[in-house]
Amino acid sequence: MAEADDENSGMEWCFSQVKGAIDDEVAEADIISTVEFNCTGDLLATGDKGGRIVIFQQEPESKNQPQCRGEYNVYSTFQSHEPEFDYLKSLEIEEKINKIRWLPQKNAAHYLLSTNDKTIKLWKISERDKRPEGYNLKEEDGRYKDFTTIDSLQVPVFKPMDLMVEASPRRVFANAHTYHINSISVNSDNETYLSADDLRINLWHQEITDQSFNIVDIKPANMEDLTEVITAAEFHPNQCQTLLYSSSKGIIRLCDLRAAALCDQHVKLFEEPEDPNSRSFFSEIISSIADVKFSHNGRYIMTRDYLSVKIWDINMETRPIETYQVNEYLRSKLCSLYENDCIFDKFECCWSGDDSVVMTGSYNNFFRMFDRGCRHDVTLEASREHCKPQSVLKPRRVTTGGKRKKDEISVDSLDFNRKILHTAWHPLDNIIAVATTNNLFIFQDKLNQQLTN
Amino acid sequence: MSGEEESMSVEEQQEVHDTVVSPEKVEEAKLKARYPGLGAKPGGSDFLRKRLQKGPKYFDSGDYNMAKAKMKKSLPLAPVEKTEITGGHIPTPQDLPQRKTVLASKLAG
């Protein structure tokens, strides 16, 4: 068993970069809350609890080092959301960025949607590398000239200037959600997007902020009857009429917008039958789906619950086609994980660009990768201790037993405060972004593996 | 539970499951022992409703602002604004005080 892990049957991952502060004291505002590559992968956006967005841009590959992929450097940073107070309900509205989704690029500028619990914003990120000079009425610093000194007319010209990247809010989509927004998803029709909260899903047009259509509503007439909430929602990558949403009961529902104006009736329902004998107090909590993602080709659905990642075939509702254990060793720790609230942690999952590998985070700053093709899985760690550029990450192993081999870590030694909730995979290349509490790690697969083997 | 388990493969874990009480049920018993009042219905309405309303509930906006002020006490005070512009002349954008710079994210550092 140990030999299989050491073989080069899977990819090897190398450290590339790490962003963020090194101090042990993490300010709450610096906690990373979302990570997302854009459609071409040359931009990487992060959102944090303080409502800020930082966008990194990949440097073009240098001719000196053709083997190395470009590094990601800061491109733009701005305050997306501010804390607000809901006066009607006397509740605070956190500025934490829950999700960022990029729009496909249509012109020179880049657009992204960012959302906190209540409000979605469309941001335009544009470059300015020229500025007009030679105004007739104004000095270069903007002060107005003394008009009596002007005796000729000149035509202002554009002169090059240092690149400036500006972010401006183009649309604010507010007041459409009573509950907390957990997902946004851009439709493949390039015109609409959805936003989902605990009980409702709304459809928006990207240009129109004063109207939103409710397409799913699972709020019961009597809140005492509430048994299930929406945990995530996403549009199909190429069928603009198809969307899915996951629930706290571990169910995925696929909806078709052509069927009815209100899509409460699902077209497909994906649920794995549960063995009634194994049911416990924790069953429903750990079956709650934290994240759901369509594969890039749109044929599969991936779900992440507390202990596993499941792959579903969109055409088979009865059970997943693949199940990967992320951290089965936690099953015997559920009591303490419930007491410290860790059992409610929501881990995201993501597909590789070609859908052959899936990745998800875990505790102790570990993250797991599952190669669907060769059935090889690996546990890696995002740590500043293994930060030498291009150093290959060593697989980590967690042991449940008393006997601990060298380089293994016991379940009881895992740090449950260091968790990797947010990960992203470059859509076209094997570059991954892994967020620890307040640091962003970028790893790349080892290039030219066929040459070094 | 045996104390001599080494890191188990999925198949071995399944065998242990079948022969011994599931670890999940052991954990459940532990929890029920510590909190005998815990509702019989797992993950029922109460639990979900608490999820729907996250965050502390304030009495009113005054209460909220007081709570925020208490938090801000530990942070350094913002620099005093430049003298206000009143009367005299019509201010231009250049005259107005700069918008308060927001603390930049450390990721961008």
JSON list of C-alpha atoms in Angstrom, two decimals, chain A residues 19-21 30 46 52 54 74 79 83-85 87 89-92 94 117 142 180 198 223-224 226-229 231 277 279-284 328 331-335 339 344 346 401, chain B residues 3 5-8 10 13 17 23-25 27-28 30-31 34-35 38-39 41-43 45 47-49 51-54 56-61 64 68 94 102-108:
[
{"chain": "A", "resi": 19, "resn": "LYS", "atom": "CA", "xyz": [1.18, 35.37, -0.39]},
{"chain": "A", "resi": 20, "resn": "GLY", "atom": "CA", "xyz": [0.23, 36.94, 2.88]},
{"chain": "A", "resi": 21, "resn": "ALA", "atom": "CA", "xyz": [1.64, 37.80, 6.29]},
{"chain": "A", "resi": 30, "resn": "ASP", "atom": "CA", "xyz": [-7.34, 38.96, 6.74]},
{"chain": "A", "resi": 46, "resn": "THR", "atom": "CA", "xyz": [-9.19, 36.36, -3.49]},
{"chain": "A", "resi": 52, "resn": "ARG", "atom": "CA", "xyz": [-11.46, 43.28, 0.30]},
{"chain": "A", "resi": 54, "resn": "VAL", "atom": "CA", "xyz": [-7.01, 41.17, -4.19]},
{"chain": "A", "resi": 74, "resn": "VAL", "atom": "CA", "xyz": [-0.65, 41.77, -7.42]},
{"chain": "A", "resi": 79, "resn": "GLN", "atom": "CA", "xyz": [-12.61, 47.27, -0.96]},
{"chain": "A", "resi": 83, "resn": "PRO", "atom": "CA", "xyz": [-20.11, 46.27, 6.89]},
{"chain": "A", "resi": 84, "resn": "GLU", "atom": "CA", "xyz": [-23.71, 47.35, 7.11]},
{"chain": "A", "resi": 85, "resn": "PHE", "atom": "CA", "xyz": [-26.45, 47.28, 9.66]},
{"chain": "A", "resi": 87, "resn": "TYR", "atom": "CA", "xyz": [-32.05, 48.47, 10.84]},
{"chain": "A", "resi": 89, "resn": "LYS", "atom": "CA", "xyz": [-33.91, 43.32, 11.96]},
{"chain": "A", "resi": 90, "resn": "SER", "atom": "CA", "xyz": [-31.17, 44.83, 14.12]},
{"chain": "A", "resi": 91, "resn": "LEU", "atom": "CA", "xyz": [-28.63, 42.48, 12.63]},
{"chain": "A", "resi": 92, "resn": "GLU", "atom": "CA", "xyz": [-25.18, 43.15, 11.33]},
{"chain": "A", "resi": 94, "resn": "GLU", "atom": "CA", "xyz": [-20.93, 41.16, 7.42]},
{"chain": "A", "resi": 117, "resn": "ASP", "atom": "CA", "xyz": [-24.43, 37.88, 2.66]},
{"chain": "A", "resi": 142, "resn": "GLY", "atom": "CA", "xyz": [-5.46, 69.99, -12.04]},
{"chain": "A", "resi": 180, "resn": "HIS", "atom": "CA", "xyz": [-27.65, 34.76, 3.61]},
{"chain": "A", "resi": 198, "resn": "ASP", "atom": "CA", "xyz": [-30.49, 29.45, 2.40]},
{"chain": "A", "resi": 223, "resn": "MET", "atom": "CA", "xyz": [-40.93, 27.92, 9.64]},
{"chain": "A", "resi": 224, "resn": "GLU", "atom": "CA", "xyz": [-41.43, 25.26, 12.30]},
{"chain": "A", "resi": 226, "resn": "LEU", "atom": "CA", "xyz": [-38.13, 23.77, 8.12]},
{"chain": "A", "resi": 227, "resn": "THR", "atom": "CA", "xyz": [-36.02, 20.67, 7.57]},
{"chain": "A", "resi": 228, "resn": "GLU", "atom": "CA", "xyz": [-33.71, 21.53, 4.73]},
{"chain": "A", "resi": 229, "resn": "VAL", "atom": "CA", "xyz": [-31.75, 24.53, 3.48]},
{"chain": "A", "resi": 231, "resn": "THR", "atom": "CA", "xyz": [-26.19, 25.09, 0.65]},
{"chain": "A", "resi": 277, "resn": "ASN", "atom": "CA", "xyz": [-28.94, 0.99, 10.68]},
{"chain": "A", "resi": 279, "resn": "ARG", "atom": "CA", "xyz": [-27.98, 6.42, 11.13]},
{"chain": "A", "resi": 280, "resn": "SER", "atom": "CA", "xyz": [-26.80, 8.50, 14.08]},
{"chain": "A", "resi": 281, "resn": "PHE", "atom": "CA", "xyz": [-27.19, 11.99, 15.46]},
{"chain": "A", "resi": 282, "resn": "PHE", "atom": "CA", "xyz": [-24.37, 13.10, 13.20]},
{"chain": "A", "resi": 283, "resn": "SER", "atom": "CA", "xyz": [-25.61, 11.50, 9.99]},
{"chain": "A", "resi": 284, "resn": "GLU", "atom": "CA", "xyz": [-27.50, 14.47, 8.64]},
{"chain": "A", "resi": 328, "resn": "GLU", "atom": "CA", "xyz": [-12.50, 9.06, 7.31]},
{"chain": "A", "resi": 331, "resn": "ARG", "atom": "CA", "xyz": [-15.51, 9.65, 12.10]},
{"chain": "A", "resi": 332, "resn": "SER", "atom": "CA", "xyz": [-14.29, 8.61, 15.53]},
{"chain": "A", "resi": 333, "resn": "LYS", "atom": "CA", "xyz": [-13.83, 12.25, 16.53]},
{"chain": "A", "resi": 334, "resn": "LEU", "atom": "CA", "xyz": [-17.29, 13.51, 15.65]},
{"chain": "A", "resi": 335, "resn": "CYS", "atom": "CA", "xyz": [-18.27, 14.20, 19.24]},
{"chain": "A", "resi": 339, "resn": "GLU", "atom": "CA", "xyz": [-18.49, 20.47, 20.41]},
{"chain": "A", "resi": 344, "resn": "PHE", "atom": "CA", "xyz": [-20.03, 22.63, 10.50]},
{"chain": "A", "resi": 346, "resn": "LYS", "atom": "CA", "xyz": [-17.65, 24.02, 4.82]},
{"chain": "A", "resi": 401, "resn": "GLY", "atom": "CA", "xyz": [-3.46, 3.88, 15.40]},
{"chain": "B", "resi": 3, "resn": "GLY", "atom": "CA", "xyz": [-5.66, 0.15, 20.20]},
{"chain": "B", "resi": 5, "resn": "GLU", "atom": "CA", "xyz": [-4.87, -0.26, 14.49]},
{"chain": "B", "resi": 6, "resn": "GLU", "atom": "CA", "xyz": [-2.45, 0.95, 11.89]},
{"chain": "B", "resi": 7, "resn": "SER", "atom": "CA", "xyz": [-3.59, 3.29, 9.15]},
{"chain": "B", "resi": 8, "resn": "MET", "atom": "CA", "xyz": [-6.41, 1.32, 7.59]},
{"chain": "B", "resi": 10, "resn": "VAL", "atom": "CA", "xyz": [-11.13, 1.33, 3.16]},
{"chain": "B", "resi": 13, "resn": "GLN", "atom": "CA", "xyz": [-12.35, -0.16, 7.90]},
{"chain": "B", "resi": 17, "resn": "HIS", "atom": "CA", "xyz": [-17.49, -1.50, 11.01]},
{"chain": "B", "resi": 23, "resn": "PRO", "atom": "CA", "xyz": [-17.41, 4.67, 15.52]},
{"chain": "B", "resi": 24, "resn": "GLU", "atom": "CA", "xyz": [-20.13, 7.17, 14.68]},
{"chain": "B", "resi": 25, "resn": "LYS", "atom": "CA", "xyz": [-22.51, 5.53, 17.13]},
{"chain": "B", "resi": 27, "resn": "GLU", "atom": "CA", "xyz": [-19.38, 9.22, 19.24]},
{"chain": "B", "resi": 28, "resn": "GLU", "atom": "CA", "xyz": [-23.13, 9.70, 19.41]},
{"chain": "B", "resi": 30, "resn": "LYS", "atom": "CA", "xyz": [-20.45, 10.09, 24.02]},
{"chain": "B", "resi": 31, "resn": "LEU", "atom": "CA", "xyz": [-22.34, 13.21, 23.01]},
{"chain": "B", "resi": 34, "resn": "ARG", "atom": "CA", "xyz": [-22.38, 14.79, 27.93]},
{"chain": "B", "resi": 35, "resn": "TYR", "atom": "CA", "xyz": [-25.57, 16.55, 26.88]},
{"chain": "B", "resi": 38, "resn": "LEU", "atom": "CA", "xyz": [-29.92, 17.11, 23.34]},
{"chain": "B", "resi": 39, "resn": "GLY", "atom": "CA", "xyz": [-33.01, 16.84, 21.12]},
{"chain": "B", "resi": 41, "resn": "LYS", "atom": "CA", "xyz": [-34.52, 14.77, 16.35]},
{"chain": "B", "resi": 42, "resn": "PRO", "atom": "CA", "xyz": [-31.07, 15.11, 14.83]},
{"chain": "B", "resi": 43, "resn": "GLY", "atom": "CA", "xyz": [-30.37, 18.35, 12.99]},
{"chain": "B", "resi": 45, "resn": "SER", "atom": "CA", "xyz": [-35.66, 22.79, 12.91]},
{"chain": "B", "resi": 47, "resn": "PHE", "atom": "CA", "xyz": [-30.57, 23.78, 14.48]},
{"chain": "B", "resi": 48, "resn": "LEU", "atom": "CA", "xyz": [-31.45, 24.98, 10.98]},
{"chain": "B", "resi": 49, "resn": "ARG", "atom": "CA", "xyz": [-33.19, 28.08, 12.21]},
{"chain": "B", "resi": 51, "resn": "ARG", "atom": "CA", "xyz": [-28.17, 28.69, 10.97]},
{"chain": "B", "resi": 52, "resn": "LEU", "atom": "CA", "xyz": [-30.51, 31.06, 9.17]},
{"chain": "B", "resi": 53, "resn": "GLN", "atom": "CA", "xyz": [-29.84, 33.79, 11.67]},
{"chain": "B", "resi": 54, "resn": "LYS", "atom": "CA", "xyz": [-26.11, 33.89, 12.09]},
{"chain": "B", "resi": 56, "resn": "PRO", "atom": "CA", "xyz": [-25.42, 38.33, 17.25]},
{"chain": "B", "resi": 57, "resn": "LYS", "atom": "CA", "xyz": [-28.73, 40.12, 17.39]},
{"chain": "B", "resi": 58, "resn": "TYR", "atom": "CA", "xyz": [-28.53, 43.70, 18.59]},
{"chain": "B", "resi": 59, "resn": "PHE", "atom": "CA", "xyz": [-31.26, 45.61, 20.35]},
{"chain": "B", "resi": 60, "resn": "ASP", "atom": "CA", "xyz": [-31.04, 48.48, 17.84]},
{"chain": "B", "resi": 61, "resn": "SER", "atom": "CA", "xyz": [-28.56, 50.41, 15.72]},
{"chain": "B", "resi": 64, "resn": "TYR", "atom": "CA", "xyz": [-24.67, 47.92, 17.26]},
{"chain": "B", "resi": 68, "resn": "LYS", "atom": "CA", "xyz": [-18.42, 48.38, 17.13]},
{"chain": "B", "resi": 94, "resn": "GLN", "atom": "CA", "xyz": [-8.41, 68.98, -5.19]},
{"chain": "B", "resi": 102, "resn": "VAL", "atom": "CA", "xyz": [-8.61, 51.63, 3.80]},
{"chain": "B", "resi": 103, "resn": "LEU", "atom": "CA", "xyz": [-6.20, 49.24, 5.47]},
{"chain": "B", "resi": 104, "resn": "ALA", "atom": "CA", "xyz": [-4.75, 47.30, 2.58]},
{"chain": "B", "resi": 105, "resn": "SER", "atom": "CA", "xyz": [-4.96, 43.55, 2.49]},
{"chain": "B", "resi": 106, "resn": "LYS", "atom": "CA", "xyz": [-1.74, 41.82, 3.58]},
{"chain": "B", "resi": 107, "resn": "LEU", "atom": "CA", "xyz": [-2.01, 39.55, 0.56]},
{"chain": "B", "resi": 108, "resn": "ALA", "atom": "CA", "xyz": [-1.15, 42.56, -1.58]}
]
